[in-house]
Coordinates of C-alpha atoms in Angstrom, one line a residue:
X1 CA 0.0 0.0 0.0
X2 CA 3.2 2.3 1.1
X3 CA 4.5 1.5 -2.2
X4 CA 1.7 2.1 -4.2
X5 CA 0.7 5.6 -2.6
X6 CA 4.5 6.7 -3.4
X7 CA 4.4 5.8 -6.7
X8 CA 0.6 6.5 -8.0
X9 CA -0.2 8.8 -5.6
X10 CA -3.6 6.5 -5.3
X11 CA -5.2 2.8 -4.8
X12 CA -3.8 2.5 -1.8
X13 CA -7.3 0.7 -0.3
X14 CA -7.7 -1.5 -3.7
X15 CA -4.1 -2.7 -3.6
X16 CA -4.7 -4.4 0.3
X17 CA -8.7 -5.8 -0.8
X18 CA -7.1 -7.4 -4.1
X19 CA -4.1 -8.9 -2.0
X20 CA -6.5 -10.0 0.5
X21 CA -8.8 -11.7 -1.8
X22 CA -5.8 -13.3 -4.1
X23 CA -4.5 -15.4 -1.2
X24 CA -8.2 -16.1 -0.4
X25 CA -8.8 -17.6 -4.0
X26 CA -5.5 -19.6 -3.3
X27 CA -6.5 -21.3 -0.4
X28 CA -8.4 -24.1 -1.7
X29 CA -5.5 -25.1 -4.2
X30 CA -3.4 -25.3 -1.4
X31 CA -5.5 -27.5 0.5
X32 CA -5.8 -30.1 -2.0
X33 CA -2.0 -30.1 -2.2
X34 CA -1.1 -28.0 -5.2
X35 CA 2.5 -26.7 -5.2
X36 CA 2.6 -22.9 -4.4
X37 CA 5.2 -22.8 -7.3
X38 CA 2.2 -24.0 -9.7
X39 CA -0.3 -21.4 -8.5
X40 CA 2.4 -18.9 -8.9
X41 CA 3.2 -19.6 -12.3
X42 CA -0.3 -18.8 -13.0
X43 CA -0.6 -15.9 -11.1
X44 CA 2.5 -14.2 -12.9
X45 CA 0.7 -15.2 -16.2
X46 CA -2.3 -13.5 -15.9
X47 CA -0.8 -10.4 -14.5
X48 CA 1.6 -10.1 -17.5
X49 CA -1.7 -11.0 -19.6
X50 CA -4.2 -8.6 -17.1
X51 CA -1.3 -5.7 -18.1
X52 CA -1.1 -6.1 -22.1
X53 CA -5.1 -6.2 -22.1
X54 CA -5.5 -3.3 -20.1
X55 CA -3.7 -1.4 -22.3
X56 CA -4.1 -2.4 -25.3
X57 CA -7.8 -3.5 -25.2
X58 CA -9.7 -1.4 -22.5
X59 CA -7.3 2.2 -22.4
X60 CA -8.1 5.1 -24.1
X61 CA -5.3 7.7 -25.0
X62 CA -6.6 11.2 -23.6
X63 CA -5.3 15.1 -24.6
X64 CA -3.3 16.6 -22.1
X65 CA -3.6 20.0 -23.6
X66 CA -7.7 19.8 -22.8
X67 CA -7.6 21.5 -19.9
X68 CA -11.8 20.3 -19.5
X69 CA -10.8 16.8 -20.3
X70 CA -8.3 16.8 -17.6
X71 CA -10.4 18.8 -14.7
X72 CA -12.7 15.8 -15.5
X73 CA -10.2 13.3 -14.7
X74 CA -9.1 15.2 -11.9
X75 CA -12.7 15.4 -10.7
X76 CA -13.4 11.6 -9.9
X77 CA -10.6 11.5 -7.5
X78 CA -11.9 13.7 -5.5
X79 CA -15.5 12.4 -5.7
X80 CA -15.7 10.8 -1.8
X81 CA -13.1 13.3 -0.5
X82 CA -13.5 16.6 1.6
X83 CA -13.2 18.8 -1.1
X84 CA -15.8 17.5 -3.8
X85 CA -17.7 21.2 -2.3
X86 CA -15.3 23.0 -4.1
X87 CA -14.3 20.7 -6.5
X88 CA -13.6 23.3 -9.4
X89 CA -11.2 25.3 -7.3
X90 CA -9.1 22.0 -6.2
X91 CA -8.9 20.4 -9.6
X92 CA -7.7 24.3 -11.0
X93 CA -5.1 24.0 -8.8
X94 CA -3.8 20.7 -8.9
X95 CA -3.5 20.9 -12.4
X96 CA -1.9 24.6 -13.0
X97 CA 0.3 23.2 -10.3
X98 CA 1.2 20.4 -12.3
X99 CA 1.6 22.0 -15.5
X100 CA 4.1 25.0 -13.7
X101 CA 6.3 22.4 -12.5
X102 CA 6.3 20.5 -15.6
X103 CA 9.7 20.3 -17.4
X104 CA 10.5 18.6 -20.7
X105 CA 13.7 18.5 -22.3
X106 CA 14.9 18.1 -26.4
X107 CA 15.6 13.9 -25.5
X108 CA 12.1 13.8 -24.7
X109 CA 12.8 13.4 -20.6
X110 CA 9.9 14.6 -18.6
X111 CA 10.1 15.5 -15.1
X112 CA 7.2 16.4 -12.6
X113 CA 8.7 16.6 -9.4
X114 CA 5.0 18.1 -7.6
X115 CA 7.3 17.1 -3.5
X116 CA 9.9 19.3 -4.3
X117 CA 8.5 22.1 -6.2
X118 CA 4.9 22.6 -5.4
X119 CA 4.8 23.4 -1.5
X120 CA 2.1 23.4 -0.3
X121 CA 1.7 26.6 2.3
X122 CA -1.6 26.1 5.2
X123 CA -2.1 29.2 6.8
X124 CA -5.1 28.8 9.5
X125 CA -8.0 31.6 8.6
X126 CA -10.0 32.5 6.1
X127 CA -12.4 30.2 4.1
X128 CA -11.3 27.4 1.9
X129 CA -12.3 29.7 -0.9
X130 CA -9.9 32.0 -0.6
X131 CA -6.9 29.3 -1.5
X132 CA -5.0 30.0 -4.3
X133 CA -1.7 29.1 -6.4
X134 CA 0.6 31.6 -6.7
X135 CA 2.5 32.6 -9.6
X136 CA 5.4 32.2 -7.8
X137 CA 6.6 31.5 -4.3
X138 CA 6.1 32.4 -0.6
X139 CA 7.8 31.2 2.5
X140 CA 7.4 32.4 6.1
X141 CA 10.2 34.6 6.9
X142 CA 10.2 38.8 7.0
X143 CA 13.0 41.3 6.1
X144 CA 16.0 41.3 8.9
X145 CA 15.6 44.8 9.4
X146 CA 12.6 46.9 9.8
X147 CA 13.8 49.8 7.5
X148 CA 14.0 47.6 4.5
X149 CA 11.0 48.0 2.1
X150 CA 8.5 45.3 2.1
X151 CA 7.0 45.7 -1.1
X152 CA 9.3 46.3 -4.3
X153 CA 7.9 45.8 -8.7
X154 CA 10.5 43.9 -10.4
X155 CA 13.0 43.4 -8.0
X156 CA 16.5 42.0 -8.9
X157 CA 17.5 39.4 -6.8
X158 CA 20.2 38.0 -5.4
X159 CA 20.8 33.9 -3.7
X160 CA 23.2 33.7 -1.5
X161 CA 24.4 30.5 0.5
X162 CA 27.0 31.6 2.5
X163 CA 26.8 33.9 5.5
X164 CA 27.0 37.4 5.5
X165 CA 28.9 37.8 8.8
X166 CA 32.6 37.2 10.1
X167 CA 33.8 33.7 9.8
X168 CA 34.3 32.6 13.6
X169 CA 37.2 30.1 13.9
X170 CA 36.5 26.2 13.4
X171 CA 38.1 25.4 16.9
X172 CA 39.4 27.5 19.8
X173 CA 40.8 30.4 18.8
X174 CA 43.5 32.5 21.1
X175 CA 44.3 36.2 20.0
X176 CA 47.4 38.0 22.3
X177 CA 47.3 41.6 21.8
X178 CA 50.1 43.3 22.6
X179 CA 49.1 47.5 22.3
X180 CA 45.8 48.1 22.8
X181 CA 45.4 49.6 18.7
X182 CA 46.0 45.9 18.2
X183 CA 42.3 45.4 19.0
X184 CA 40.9 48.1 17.6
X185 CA 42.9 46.6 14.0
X186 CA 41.5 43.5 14.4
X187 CA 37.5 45.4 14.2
X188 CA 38.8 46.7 11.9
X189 CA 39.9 43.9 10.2
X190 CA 36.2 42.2 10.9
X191 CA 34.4 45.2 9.7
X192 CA 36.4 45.5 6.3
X193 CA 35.7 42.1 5.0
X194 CA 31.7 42.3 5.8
X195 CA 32.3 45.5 4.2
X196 CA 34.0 44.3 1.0
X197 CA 31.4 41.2 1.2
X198 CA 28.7 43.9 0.6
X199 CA 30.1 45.9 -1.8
X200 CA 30.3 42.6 -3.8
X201 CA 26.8 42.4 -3.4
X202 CA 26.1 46.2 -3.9
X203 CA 27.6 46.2 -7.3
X204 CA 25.0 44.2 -8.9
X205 CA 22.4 46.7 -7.7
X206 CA 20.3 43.9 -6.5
X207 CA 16.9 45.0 -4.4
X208 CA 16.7 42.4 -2.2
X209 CA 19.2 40.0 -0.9
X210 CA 18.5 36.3 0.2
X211 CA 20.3 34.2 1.9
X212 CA 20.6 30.6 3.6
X213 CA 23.2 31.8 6.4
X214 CA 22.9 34.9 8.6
X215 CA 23.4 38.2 8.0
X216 CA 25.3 39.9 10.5
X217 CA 24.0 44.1 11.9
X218 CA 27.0 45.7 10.1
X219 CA 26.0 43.8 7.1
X220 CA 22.2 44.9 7.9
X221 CA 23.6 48.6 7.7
X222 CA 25.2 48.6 4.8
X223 CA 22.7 46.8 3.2
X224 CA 19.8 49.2 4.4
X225 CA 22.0 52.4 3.7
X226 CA 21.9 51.1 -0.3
X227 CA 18.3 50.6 -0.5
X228 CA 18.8 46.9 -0.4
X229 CA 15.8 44.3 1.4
X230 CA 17.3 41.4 3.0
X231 CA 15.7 38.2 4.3
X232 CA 18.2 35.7 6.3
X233 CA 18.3 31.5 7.2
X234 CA 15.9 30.7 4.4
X235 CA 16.0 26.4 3.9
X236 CA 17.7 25.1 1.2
X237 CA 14.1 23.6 -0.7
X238 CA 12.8 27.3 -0.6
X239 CA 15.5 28.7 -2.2
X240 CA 15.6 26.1 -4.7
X241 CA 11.9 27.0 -5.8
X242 CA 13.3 30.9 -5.7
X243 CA 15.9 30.2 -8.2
X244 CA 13.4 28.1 -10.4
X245 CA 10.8 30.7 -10.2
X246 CA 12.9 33.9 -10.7
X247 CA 15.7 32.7 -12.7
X248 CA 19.4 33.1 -11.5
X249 CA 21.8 31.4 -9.8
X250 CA 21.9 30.1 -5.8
X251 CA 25.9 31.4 -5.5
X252 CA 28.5 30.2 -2.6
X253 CA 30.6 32.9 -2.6
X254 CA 30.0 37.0 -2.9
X255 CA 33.5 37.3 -5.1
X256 CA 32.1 35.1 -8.0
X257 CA 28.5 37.0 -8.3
X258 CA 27.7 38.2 -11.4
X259 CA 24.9 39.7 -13.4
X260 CA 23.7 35.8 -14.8
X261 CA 23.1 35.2 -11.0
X262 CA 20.4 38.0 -10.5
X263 CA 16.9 36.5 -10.9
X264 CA 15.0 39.3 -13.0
X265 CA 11.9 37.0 -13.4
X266 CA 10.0 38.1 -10.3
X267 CA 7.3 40.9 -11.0
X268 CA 6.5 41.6 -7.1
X269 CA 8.1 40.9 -4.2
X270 CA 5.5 41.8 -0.8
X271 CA 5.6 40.5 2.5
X272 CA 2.2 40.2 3.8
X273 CA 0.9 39.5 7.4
X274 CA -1.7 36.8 8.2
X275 CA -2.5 36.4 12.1
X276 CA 0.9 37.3 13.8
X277 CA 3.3 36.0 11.4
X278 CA 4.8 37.8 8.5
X279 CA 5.1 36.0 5.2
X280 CA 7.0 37.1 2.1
X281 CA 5.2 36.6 -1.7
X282 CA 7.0 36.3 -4.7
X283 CA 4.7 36.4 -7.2
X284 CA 4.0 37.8 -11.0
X285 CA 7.3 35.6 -12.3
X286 CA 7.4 35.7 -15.8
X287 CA 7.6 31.4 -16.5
X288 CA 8.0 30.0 -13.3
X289 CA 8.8 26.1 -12.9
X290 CA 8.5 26.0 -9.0
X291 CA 5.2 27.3 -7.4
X292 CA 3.1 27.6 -3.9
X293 CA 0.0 26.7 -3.3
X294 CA -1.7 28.8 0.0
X295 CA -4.4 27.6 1.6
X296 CA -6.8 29.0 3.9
X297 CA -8.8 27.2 6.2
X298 CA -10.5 27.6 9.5
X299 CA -8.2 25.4 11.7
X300 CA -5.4 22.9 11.2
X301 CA -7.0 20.0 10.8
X302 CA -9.2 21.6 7.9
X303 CA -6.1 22.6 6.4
X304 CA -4.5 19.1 7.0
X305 CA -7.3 17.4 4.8
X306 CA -7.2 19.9 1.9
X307 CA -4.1 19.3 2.0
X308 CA -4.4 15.2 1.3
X309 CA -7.0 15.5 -1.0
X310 CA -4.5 18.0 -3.1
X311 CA -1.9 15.7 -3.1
X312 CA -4.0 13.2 -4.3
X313 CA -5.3 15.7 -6.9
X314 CA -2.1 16.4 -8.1
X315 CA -1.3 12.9 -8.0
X316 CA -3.9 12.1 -11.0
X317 CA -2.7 15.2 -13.0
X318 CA 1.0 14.0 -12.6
X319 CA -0.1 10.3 -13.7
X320 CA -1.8 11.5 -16.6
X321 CA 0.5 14.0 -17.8
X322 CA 3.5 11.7 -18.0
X323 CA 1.3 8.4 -19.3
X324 CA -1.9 9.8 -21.0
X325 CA -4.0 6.8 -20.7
X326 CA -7.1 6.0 -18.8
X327 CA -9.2 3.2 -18.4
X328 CA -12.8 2.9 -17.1
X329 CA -13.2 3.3 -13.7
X330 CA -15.9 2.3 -10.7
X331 CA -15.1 -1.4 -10.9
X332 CA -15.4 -1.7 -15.0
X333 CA -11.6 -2.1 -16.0
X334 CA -11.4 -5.2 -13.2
X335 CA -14.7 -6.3 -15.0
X336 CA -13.6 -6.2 -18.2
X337 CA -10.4 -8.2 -17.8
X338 CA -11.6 -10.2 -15.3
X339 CA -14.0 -11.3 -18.3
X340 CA -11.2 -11.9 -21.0
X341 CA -8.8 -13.6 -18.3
X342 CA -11.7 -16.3 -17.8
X343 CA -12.5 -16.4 -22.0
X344 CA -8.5 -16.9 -22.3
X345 CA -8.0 -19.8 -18.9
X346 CA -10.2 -22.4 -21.5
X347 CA -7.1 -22.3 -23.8
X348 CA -4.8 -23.3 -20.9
X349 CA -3.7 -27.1 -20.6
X350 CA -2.8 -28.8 -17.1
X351 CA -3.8 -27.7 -13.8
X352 CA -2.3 -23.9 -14.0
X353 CA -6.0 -23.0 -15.6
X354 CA -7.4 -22.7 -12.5
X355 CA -5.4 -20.7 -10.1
X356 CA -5.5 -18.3 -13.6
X357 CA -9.3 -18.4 -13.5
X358 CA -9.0 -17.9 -10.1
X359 CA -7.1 -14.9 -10.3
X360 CA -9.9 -14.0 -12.6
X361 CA -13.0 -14.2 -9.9
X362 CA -10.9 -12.6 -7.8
X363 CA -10.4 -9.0 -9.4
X364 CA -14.2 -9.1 -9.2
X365 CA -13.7 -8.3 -5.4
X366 CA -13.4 -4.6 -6.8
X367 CA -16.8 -3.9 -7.9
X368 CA -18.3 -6.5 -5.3
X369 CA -17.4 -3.7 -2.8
X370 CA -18.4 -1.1 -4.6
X371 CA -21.8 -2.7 -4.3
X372 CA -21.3 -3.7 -1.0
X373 CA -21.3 0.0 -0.1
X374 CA -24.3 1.2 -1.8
X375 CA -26.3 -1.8 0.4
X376 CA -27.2 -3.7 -3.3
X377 CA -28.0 -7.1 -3.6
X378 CA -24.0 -8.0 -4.4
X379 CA -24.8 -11.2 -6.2
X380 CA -27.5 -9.7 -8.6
X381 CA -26.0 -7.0 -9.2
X382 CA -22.7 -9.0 -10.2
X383 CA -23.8 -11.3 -12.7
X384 CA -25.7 -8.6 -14.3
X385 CA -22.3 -6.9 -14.7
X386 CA -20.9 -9.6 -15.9
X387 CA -23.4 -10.3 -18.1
X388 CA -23.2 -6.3 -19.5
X389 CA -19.8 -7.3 -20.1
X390 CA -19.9 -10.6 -22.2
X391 CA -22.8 -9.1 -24.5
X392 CA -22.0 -5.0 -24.6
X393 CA -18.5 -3.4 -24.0
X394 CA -16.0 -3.1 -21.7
X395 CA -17.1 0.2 -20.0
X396 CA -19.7 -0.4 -18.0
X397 CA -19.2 -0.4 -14.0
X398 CA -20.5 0.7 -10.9
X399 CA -22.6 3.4 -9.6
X400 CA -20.9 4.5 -6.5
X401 CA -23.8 6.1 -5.0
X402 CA -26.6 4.2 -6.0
X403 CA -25.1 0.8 -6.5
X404 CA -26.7 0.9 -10.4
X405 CA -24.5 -0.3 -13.6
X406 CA -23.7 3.0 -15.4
X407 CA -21.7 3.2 -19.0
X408 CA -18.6 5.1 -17.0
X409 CA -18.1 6.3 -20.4
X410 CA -21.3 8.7 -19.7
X411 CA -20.9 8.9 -16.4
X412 CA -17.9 10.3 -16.4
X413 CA -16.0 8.1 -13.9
X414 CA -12.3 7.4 -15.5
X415 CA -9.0 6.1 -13.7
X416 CA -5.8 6.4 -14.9
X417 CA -4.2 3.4 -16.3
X418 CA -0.2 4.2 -14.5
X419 CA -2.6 3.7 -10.9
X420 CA -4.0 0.3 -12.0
X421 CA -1.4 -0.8 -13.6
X422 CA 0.3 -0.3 -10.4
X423 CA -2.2 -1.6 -7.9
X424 CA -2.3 -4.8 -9.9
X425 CA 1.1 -5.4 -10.0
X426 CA 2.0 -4.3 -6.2
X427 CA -1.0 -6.2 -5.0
X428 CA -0.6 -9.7 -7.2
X429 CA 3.5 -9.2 -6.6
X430 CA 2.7 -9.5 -2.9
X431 CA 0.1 -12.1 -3.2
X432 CA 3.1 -14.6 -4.4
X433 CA 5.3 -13.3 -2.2
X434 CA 2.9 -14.5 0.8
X435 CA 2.6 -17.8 -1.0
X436 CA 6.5 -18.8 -1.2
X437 CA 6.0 -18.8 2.8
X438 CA 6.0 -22.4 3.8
X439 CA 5.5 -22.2 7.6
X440 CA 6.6 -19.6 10.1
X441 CA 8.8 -20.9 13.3
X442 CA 8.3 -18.3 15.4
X443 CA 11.3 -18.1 18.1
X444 CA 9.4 -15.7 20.8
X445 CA 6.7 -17.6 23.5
X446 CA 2.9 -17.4 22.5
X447 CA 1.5 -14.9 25.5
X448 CA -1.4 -17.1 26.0
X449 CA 1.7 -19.7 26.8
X450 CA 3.3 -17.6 28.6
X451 CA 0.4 -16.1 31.3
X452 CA -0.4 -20.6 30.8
X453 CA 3.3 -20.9 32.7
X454 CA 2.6 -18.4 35.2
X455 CA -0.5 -19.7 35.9
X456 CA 0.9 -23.4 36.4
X457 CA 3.6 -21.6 38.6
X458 CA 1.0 -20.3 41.1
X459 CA -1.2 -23.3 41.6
X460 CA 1.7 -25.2 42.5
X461 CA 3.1 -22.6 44.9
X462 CA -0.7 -22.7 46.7
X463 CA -0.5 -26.7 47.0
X464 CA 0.2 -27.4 50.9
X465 CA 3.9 -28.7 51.3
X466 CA 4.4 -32.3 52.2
X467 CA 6.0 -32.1 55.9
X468 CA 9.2 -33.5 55.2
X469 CA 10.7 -36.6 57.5
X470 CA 13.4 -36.5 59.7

């Protein structure tokens, strides 16, 4: 399930019901003394057969540039979640969020990296409504000093990773002064390299500074005295969204800046207070490929859930983006193959037909449950599935609010094939890794054995002693 959630993002609850019912559907084979190796071999055959039919037989190829297509997609996920009240809103996020961080190089490598680059900001008041992805980034931090401007139009900036302050020795470090102008040189000393570290950074005419270190009061001052912002100890993934979302170069030392480094791409830079705490925006960049979505909510654990059902959002956009296939969802796709994986066991000789077939029955367990929640008759209901599916199409599935059998293809209800794919794989994978298990000698005491012993141990302890003879 772990695995599966990492990976797809989704079918985490599918992945445990199919595993379930696999080793459910193997345990009469094992009782009448068929080799796990045997039932195995059939189980890897049907999921290498399950895979090629689900995507060459029951997928459909969708248009990732149909930005209503894609809010449909988006849509079912989000169906039995939190957020299906503003279900518009979610799905326009998760997929501008998807499509900002989406990079695509000349080889034709695609990369959506949605943990790194989309953060996700929750900031307790307001109403779900007002949540938003900005076209840009925010973190919480405010300037160091409170004469710096907070709010500058196209600001050039500069990305600093080391600190702004004098170096303090690695170890112990002993100083003998001899005069007392000795100390006073060595100030000196102190103050002339923050100073010539700032007039590094002054010459690029940056407007606001940022850096991962600290930045010391002199270095505050001379700063403020050139007009310049400055925002200090900013973690390393926020400044790696900065420099995707503004342009420039993160740099390690003030000697080597130069005017490539300067991010230009930034049209505002704000800092904005919600509650008590001060945030800074930097927003209106020009072609971002790192962004932040803020949301509002009226307490924390609000916030925590619109925070899942986003991820999960994203998820599907992610999925479809870098395989654009879907396949039918609400219980169909297991239908449909489950149908051809029976049609297909009659052509298998020897005994392996039936642990196939049985494979078969068992990805049926998916729409049984669906029915099992709407309260339908399960059996009914079932073979009239089936029967939809051996006379007309492989699309038709389950109803999950009524319990009816819907064309999902008019309904509406799709899932995308990378998640399915997956959840087969994971969950028939780990069905034949629980078979190779022969027995389990377990080295640690039973506790019912254990409180057994102690319980022995008492009786005896209660039994009168025999006086013993001289």
């Amino acid at each position: 399930s772990g695995i599966n959630a990492e990976y797809g993002g989704d079918g985490t609850t599918s992945v445990i019901i199919l595993a379930g019912e696999l080793l459910k559907v193997a345990e009469p084979f094992l009782v009448e003394n068929m080799h796990p190796t045997v039932i195995i071999a059939a189980y890897r055959q049907a999921l290498e057969d399950a895979i090629d039919m689900m995507r060459n037989e029951v997928a459909k190829s969708v248009d990732t540039s149909d930005r209503d297509e894609m809010i449909k997609i988006i849509k079912s996920s989000l169906g039995t979640k939190f957020m299906k009240g503003w279900n518009d809103l979610a799905c326009g996020i998760a997929l501008d969020a998807v499509k900002c961080v989406h990079l695509e190089d000349k080889g034709g490598y695609k990369e959506i990296d949605i943990k790194r680059y989309a953060k996700v900001e929750k900031v307790p008041g307001g109403s779900i409504e007002m949540s938003e992805i900005l076209d840009g980034v925010m973190f919480n931090k405010d300037v160091t000093h409170t004469g710096m401007k907070r709010r500058i139009e196209n600001p050039r900036i500069v990305m600093l990773d080391c600190n702004l302050e004098y170096k303090k020795g690695e170890s112990q470090t002993n100083l003998e002064f001899m005069q007392e102008t000795d100390f006073r040189k060595i100030l000196q000393l102190e103050e002339n390299y923050i100073k010539g570290i700032c007039d590094d950074i002054i010459a690029l005419k940056p407007d606001l500074v940022l850096s991962e270190k600290g930045v010391s009061d002199l270095a505050q001052h001379f700063l403020l005295k050139a007009g310049i912002s400055a925002i200090r100890r900013l973690r390393k993934s926020d400044m790696n969204r900065v420099a995707r979302a503004v342009g420039g170069q993160i740099v390690h030392r003030t000697e080597e800046l130069k005017e490539s480094d300067v991010g230009t791409e930034c049209g505002l830079f704000e800092i904005k207070k919600f509650g008590d705490e001060y945030f800074t925006f930097l927003t209106k960049c020009k072609n971002p490929k790192a962004c932040t979505i803020l949301l509002r909510g009226a307490s924390k654990d609000v916030l925590m859930e619109v925070e899942r059902n986003l991820q999960d959002a994203m998820n599907v956009a992610r999925n479809v983006m870098m395989d654009p296939y879907l396949v039918p969802g609400g219980g169909a796709v297991e239908a449909a193959i489950a149908h051809r994986l029976i049609e297909k066991s009659k052509a298998i000789q020897g005994v392996g037909q039936w642990p196939y077939r049985a494979l078969a029955e068992a990805l049926k367990i998916i729409p049984k449950t669906l029915m099992q929640n709407c309260g339908v008759n399960t059996i009914r209901t079932m073979t009239n599935l089936t029967a939809k599916h051996a006379t007309s199409g492989s699309t038709w599935g389950v109803d999950g609010e009524t319990g009816n059998i819907v064309d999902m293809e008019e309904f509406g209800v799709w899932d995308t094939l990378q998640v399915k794919s997956q959840v087969l794989k994971t969950a028939i994978e780990t069905a034949i890794l629980l078979l190779r298990i022969d027995d389990i000698v377990s080295g640690v005491k039973k506790q019912s054995d254990i409180e057994a012993e102690k319980m022995a141990g008492k009786f005896q302890s209660q039994q009168p002693q025999e006086p013993q003879e001289e």
